[in-house]
C-alpha positions as a Python dict, from the first residue, in 0.01 Angstrom:
ca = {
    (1, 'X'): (0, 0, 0),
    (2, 'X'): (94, 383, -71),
    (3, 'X'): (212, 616, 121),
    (4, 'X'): (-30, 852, -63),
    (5, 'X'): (-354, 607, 45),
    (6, 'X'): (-226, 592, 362),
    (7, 'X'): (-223, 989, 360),
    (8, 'X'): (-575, 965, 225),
    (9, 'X'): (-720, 763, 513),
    (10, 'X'): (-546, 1010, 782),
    (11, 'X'): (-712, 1318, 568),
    (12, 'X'): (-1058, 1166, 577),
    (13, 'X'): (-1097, 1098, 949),
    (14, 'X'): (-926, 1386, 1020),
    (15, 'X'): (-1169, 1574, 821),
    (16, 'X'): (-1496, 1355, 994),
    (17, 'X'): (-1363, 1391, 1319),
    (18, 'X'): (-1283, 1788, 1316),
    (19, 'X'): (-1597, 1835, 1117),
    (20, 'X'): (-1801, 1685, 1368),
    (21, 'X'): (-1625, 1805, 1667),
    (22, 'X'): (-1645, 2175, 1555),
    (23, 'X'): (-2023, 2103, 1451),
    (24, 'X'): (-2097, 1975, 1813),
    (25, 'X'): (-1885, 2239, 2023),
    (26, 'X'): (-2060, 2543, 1832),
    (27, 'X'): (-2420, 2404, 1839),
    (28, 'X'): (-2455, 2219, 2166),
    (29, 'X'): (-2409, 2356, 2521),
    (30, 'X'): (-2168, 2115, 2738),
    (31, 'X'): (-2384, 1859, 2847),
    (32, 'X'): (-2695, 1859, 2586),
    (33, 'X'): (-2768, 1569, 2419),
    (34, 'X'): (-3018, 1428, 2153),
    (35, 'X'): (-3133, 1084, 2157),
    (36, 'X'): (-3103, 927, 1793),
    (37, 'X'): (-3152, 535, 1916),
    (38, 'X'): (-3269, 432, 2289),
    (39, 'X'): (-2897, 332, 2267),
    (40, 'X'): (-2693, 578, 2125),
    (41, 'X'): (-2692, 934, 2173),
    (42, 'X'): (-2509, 1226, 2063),
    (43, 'X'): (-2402, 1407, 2434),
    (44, 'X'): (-2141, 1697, 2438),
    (45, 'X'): (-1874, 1660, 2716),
    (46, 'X'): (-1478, 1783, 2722),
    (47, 'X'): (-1224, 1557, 2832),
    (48, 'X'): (-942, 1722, 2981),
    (49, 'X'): (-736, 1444, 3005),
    (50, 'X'): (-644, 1083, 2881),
    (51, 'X'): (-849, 842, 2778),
    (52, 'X'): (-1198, 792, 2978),
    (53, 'X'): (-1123, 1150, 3118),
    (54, 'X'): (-841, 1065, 3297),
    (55, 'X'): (-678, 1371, 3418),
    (56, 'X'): (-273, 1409, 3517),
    (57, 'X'): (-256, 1652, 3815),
    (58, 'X'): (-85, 1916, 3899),
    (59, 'X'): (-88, 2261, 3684),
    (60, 'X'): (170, 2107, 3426),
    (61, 'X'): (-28, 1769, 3368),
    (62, 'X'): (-241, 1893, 3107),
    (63, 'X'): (88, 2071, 2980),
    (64, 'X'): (272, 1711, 2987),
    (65, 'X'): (3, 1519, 2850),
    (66, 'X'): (-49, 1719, 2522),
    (67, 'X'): (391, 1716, 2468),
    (68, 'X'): (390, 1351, 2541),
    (69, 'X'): (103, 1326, 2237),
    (70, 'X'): (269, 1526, 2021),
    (71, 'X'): (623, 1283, 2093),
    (72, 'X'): (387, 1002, 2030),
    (73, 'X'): (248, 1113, 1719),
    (74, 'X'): (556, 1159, 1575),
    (75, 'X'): (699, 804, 1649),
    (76, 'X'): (390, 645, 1479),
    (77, 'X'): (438, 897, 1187),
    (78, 'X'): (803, 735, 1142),
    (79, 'X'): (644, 385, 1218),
    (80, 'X'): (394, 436, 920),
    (81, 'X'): (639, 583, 664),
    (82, 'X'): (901, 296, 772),
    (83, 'X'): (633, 52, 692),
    (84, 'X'): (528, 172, 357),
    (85, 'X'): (940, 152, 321),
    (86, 'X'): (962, -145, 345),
    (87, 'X'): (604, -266, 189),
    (88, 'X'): (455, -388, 510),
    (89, 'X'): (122, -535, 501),
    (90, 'X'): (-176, -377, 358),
    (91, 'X'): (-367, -425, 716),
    (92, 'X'): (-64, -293, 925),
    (93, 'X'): (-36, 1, 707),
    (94, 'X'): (-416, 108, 698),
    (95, 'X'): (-416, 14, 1108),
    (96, 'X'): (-117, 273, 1174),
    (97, 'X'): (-288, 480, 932),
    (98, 'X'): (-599, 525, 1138),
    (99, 'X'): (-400, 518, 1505),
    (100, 'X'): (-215, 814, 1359),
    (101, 'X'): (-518, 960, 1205),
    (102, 'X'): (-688, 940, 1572),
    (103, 'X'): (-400, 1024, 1765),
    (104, 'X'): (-336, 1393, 1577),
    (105, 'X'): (-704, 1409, 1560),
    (106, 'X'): (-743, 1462, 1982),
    (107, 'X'): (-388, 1683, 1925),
    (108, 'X'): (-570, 1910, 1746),
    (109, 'X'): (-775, 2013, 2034),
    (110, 'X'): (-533, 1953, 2277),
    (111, 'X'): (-337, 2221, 2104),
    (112, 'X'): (-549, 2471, 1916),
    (113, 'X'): (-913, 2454, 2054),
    (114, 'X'): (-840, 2694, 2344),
    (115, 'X'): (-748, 2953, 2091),
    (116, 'X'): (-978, 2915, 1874),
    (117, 'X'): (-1335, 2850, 2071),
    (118, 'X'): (-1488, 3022, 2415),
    (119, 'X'): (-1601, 2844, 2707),
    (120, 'X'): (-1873, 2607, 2640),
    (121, 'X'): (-2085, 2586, 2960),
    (122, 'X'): (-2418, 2407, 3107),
    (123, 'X'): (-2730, 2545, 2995),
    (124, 'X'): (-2571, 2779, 2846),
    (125, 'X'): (-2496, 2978, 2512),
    (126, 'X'): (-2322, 2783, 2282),
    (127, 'X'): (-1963, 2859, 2179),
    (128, 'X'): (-1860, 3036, 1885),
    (129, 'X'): (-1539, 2957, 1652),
    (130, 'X'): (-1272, 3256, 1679),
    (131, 'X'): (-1479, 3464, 1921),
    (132, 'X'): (-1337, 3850, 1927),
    (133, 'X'): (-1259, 3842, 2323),
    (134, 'X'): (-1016, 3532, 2247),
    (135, 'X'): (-994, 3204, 2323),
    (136, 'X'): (-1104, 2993, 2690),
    (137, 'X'): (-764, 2869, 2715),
    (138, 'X'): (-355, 2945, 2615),
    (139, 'X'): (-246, 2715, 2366),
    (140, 'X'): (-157, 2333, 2462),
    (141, 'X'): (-411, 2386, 2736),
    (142, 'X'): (-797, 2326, 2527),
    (143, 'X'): (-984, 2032, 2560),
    (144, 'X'): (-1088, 1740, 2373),
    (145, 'X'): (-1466, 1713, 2250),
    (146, 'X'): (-1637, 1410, 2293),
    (147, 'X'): (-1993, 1354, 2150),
    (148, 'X'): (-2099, 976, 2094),
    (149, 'X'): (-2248, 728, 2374),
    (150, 'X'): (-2348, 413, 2367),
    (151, 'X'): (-2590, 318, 2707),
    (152, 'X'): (-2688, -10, 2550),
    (153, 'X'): (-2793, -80, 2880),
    (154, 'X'): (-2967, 196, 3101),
    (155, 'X'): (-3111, 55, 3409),
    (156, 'X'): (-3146, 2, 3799),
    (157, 'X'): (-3030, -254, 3992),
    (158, 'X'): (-3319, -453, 4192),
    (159, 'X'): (-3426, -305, 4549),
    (160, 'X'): (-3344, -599, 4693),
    (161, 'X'): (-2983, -626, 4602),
    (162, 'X'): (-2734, -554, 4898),
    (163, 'X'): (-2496, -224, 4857),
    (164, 'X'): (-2645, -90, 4476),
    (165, 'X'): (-3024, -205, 4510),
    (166, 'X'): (-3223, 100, 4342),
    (167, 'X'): (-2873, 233, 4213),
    (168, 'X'): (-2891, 359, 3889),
    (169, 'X'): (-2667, 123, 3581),
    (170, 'X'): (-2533, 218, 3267),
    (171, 'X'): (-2331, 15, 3005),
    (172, 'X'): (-2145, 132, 2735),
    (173, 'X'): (-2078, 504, 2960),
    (174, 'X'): (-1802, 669, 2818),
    (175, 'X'): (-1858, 885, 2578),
    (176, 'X'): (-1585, 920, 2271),
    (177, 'X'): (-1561, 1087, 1940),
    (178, 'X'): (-1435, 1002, 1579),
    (179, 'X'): (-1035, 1014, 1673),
    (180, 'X'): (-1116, 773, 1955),
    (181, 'X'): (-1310, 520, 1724),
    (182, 'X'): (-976, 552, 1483),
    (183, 'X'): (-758, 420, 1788),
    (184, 'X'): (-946, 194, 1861),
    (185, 'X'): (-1045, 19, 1523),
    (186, 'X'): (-655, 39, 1418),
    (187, 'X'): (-530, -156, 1769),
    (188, 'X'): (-803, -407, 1682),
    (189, 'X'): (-687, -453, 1313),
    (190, 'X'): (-328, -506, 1484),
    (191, 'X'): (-489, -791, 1755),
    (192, 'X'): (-762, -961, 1513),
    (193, 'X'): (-560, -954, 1252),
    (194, 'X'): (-195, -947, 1376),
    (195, 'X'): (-30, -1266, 1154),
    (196, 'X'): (-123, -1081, 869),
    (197, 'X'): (-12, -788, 979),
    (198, 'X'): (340, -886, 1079),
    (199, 'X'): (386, -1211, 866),
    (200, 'X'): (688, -1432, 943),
    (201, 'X'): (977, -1320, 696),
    (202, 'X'): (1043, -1671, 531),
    (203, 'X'): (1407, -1839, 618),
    (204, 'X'): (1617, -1798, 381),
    (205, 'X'): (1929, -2133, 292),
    (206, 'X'): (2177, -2025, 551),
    (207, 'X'): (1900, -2035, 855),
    (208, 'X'): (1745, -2386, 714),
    (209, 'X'): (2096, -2543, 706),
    (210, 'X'): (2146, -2458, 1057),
    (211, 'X'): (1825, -2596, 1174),
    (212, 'X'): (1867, -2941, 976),
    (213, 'X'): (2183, -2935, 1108),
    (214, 'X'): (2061, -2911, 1471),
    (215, 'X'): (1815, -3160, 1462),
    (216, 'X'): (2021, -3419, 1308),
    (217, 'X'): (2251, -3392, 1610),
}
């Protein structure tokens, strides 16, 4: 595969994800949602952290996080072009492809959606893109919008039950976006599929000898 298809696959989830991220953040107030199945919604939250809005603490976490991304990114940059190098597999190369894709996807806000967007609030106006008083946030410091949820189960636990009886339940809770889904789809490719993706280089006369020679001893 390409380097230019892989560059096409990065380009078109970066475009989906920033599209819809951009879409939500200037036409939802944080926290409104809109049911579109009993079990998926579109729900507007920031996450100013890691993954499932894990959050690094300490003034210089957020600060951390979003340099340690951008170090990331750029080792799976040189991981992609080295395996388009050296022709890797079709599957490895779309998987990076889409981990990258993800990964500089949730940069994007990291980095530039302080500058570039006002404070979205509860019940609340809406933000606007490039708003005249400036930015909610210096730059490496916004936070990453998050939109789709999947309760596929929505719930309460029996009275009876000791400890959570009449507690509310939820499964799937965390809500994600595009870039997220990208991550995750490409690590799958590389588990589900992983022989394919990093097939055995065959032996080549040198390393048979030695083997026959082994096992005759």
């Amino acid at each position: 595969m390409s380097l230019k298809k892989a560059i096409g696959i990065i380009v078109l989830v970066l475009l989906i994800d920033q599209i819809s991220k951009i879409y939500i953040k200037t036409n939802f107030a944080l926290g409104e949602s809109v049911e579109v199945f009993s079990w998926f919604k579109i729900l507007f939250v920031e996450n100013k952290g890691m993954a499932w809005g894990v959050e690094l603490p300490g003034s210089y976490g957020k600060l951390f996080l979003t340099l340690f991304r951008l170090f990331a990114i750029t080792a799976i940059g040189y991981w992609l072009y080295d395996s388009v190098k050296k022709k890797g597999s079709r599957i490895l190369i779309v998987a990076i492809a889409l981990i990258f894709a993800g990964a500089f996807g949730n940069i994007i806000d990291s980095v530039f959606y302080g500058l570039i967007f006002n404070e979205s609030v509860y019940q609340g106006e809406v933000a606007t893109f490039m708003p005249e008083g400036g930015g909610y946030a210096p730059v490496f410091y916004g936070r990453v919008v998050d939109m789709l949820h999947f309760p596929m189960i929505d719930t309460t636990w029996p009275a009876w039950m000791p400890w959570i009886g009449g507690d509310r339940f939820t499964f799937f809770d965390p809500v994600f976006n595009i870039a997220d889904s990208a991550i995750t789809i490409g690590v799958l490719l590389l588990i589900i599929f992983n022989k394919r993706a990093f097939p055995k280089k065959p032996k080549n006369v040198k390393e048979i000898a030695v083997e026959e020679e082994i096992a005759t001893e």
